[in-house]
Amino acid sequence: MREPAQPLQRHRPRPRSPRIYPHIACATLCSLLLGCGQDSSTVTRSTQPVSGGTLVYATDREPTCLDPHVAGDMPQVFVAQQYLDSLVSMDQQGRIGPWLAKSWEVSADGLSYSFHLRNDVHFTDGTPFNAAAVKANLDHMANPKTQSSTAGGYIRQYRSTEVRDEFTAVVHLATPYAAFLEVLAQGFLGIQSPTALLRPRDVNCESPVGSGPFKVVRWERQSQVELVRNPDYNWAPPTARHQGPAWLERIVWKFILEPSVRFASLQAGEVDVIEALPPESHEAARRNPDLTLIIAQRPGNPTNGTLNITRAPFDDLRVREAFVRSADIEGALKSVYFSEFPRAGGPLSPATRFYSADFQHAQDYDPARAARLLDEAGWTQRDSEGYRTRNGQRLQVHVVMGNRTPPSEYTLWEQVQATTRLAGFELIVEQMSDVQATKRQADWDYDIRLGYWNTNTADVLRIIFSSEFIRPAGVGGYHQNTAGFADPAFDGILQQALATQDAEQRRGLYYQAQQIASAQYLQLTTYPQSTRLGIYKTTQGVRLEPSLAVTYLYDAWVNK
């Protein structure tokens, strides 16, 4: 979701398999000498799964709430994927399959989805999974009191759930929504115990209850989350590698903010898996025979600076394109991220179904064109510091950054600042608290707002650019459409894409939507979001869940 390249064939969905860099071709019998005068012990490391053991996982960001229905940021869904199941699954090719729902039918008008549910599932608090649980969860996501900007935003079309019988739930929508099954496959919309959802929101944030392969037992703030195996688990999705309980007995999910400390802990074998492997460590990790890497792009809208077109200077299309064309993003990525992050040139990340590579170069660096556009827009004079002016006013833009913006992102925008200055822009980077940044966003008091949106559907274009998302999604004035773009023709194309289940029709419509968004220069896109795992040699079977490319530890095991 939000903050908060590899080319595709235009008419063929891309398999979204992660890149894996193995350094150990097969398992071996390793004799570990304990030292002179001491006994030796032998540890067997097999390619066959081993039941039991603790896996220590380290990442950079701590969730604000463990319930992914509340708000909805990526750290939440990474943890949630370990203890929640979803109504449906998604495979590497983007195909929807069964999970908690065995099958379903969609009405001819696209307004009703009838789900036929498994009858052998229960949550880890003993509550049975049934149609009433599906209703409780969808009602919870749609309830404004939940403050669900992600899950709730995905199901704005939701009207009600009819409990047809104990294991048949009929979901009614206000308008057709062809992306409904796609978003249901995400962990953000994972199914929780309806008994647990009756508790106060803060209590459920602390100790949510699912039906997944692990269960949350303890959250030590600013330190770690502890999860233990669900011994009753026997309803994994068809994308899993086995059935029955997870191999691991326990997961310790640690928060290590400093990238170098996180990587050093992995190299020393103090942690088994790290997420957000720092790009400066990629090459060292590839050379280390004790480590394996998994790197995969996430689908959705790439990392970007969205331009506020509701006020000057970006209310002028020529100025927007000039700004984008004057930013040497490829050069900045090589410098800041050691060429490990590819450039994203269009409004969709390449891993997104219906992405088109035709727009990959729509934002290529072209300072000569930028200069011509600014001249045409009347910004013809330069002041004593070299900035362009018009009617005595300097060409100035402000980018707002919250305090959780990574230092590398700040450095990237410093380089954008340097290259756009050559074209005559004064780019002012304003750093502030997240609370202040959110307030500025709610008040439309910014020229550029940093963000991204990880999701497994091209319908993300509607969420970030359609006029229906200009209005605040809930309390606090947060609006998903931070560009302020409102185009009835664009909105109509995206509504047509939601009204048809025909994949080729959807492809053509999303192509048109990408074309319009690209031509309007609503964002300066930088790089696709990605999941980057480093895995120590004693751990095997770590995979990425296909819908959002997040870590999935159900099939993992440790040899220690």
Coordinates of C-alpha atoms in Angstrom, one line a residue, residues 104-114 181 501:
W104 CA -17.7 -18.5 -5.8
E105 CA -20.0 -17.1 -8.4
V106 CA -20.3 -13.5 -9.7
S107 CA -23.8 -12.2 -10.7
A108 CA -24.3 -11.1 -14.3
D109 CA -24.5 -7.4 -13.2
G110 CA -21.3 -7.7 -11.2
L111 CA -23.0 -6.6 -8.0
S112 CA -23.1 -9.8 -6.0
Y113 CA -20.4 -12.4 -5.1
S114 CA -21.6 -15.7 -3.6
L181 CA -11.2 -10.8 -5.8
Q501 CA -14.6 -9.4 -16.1

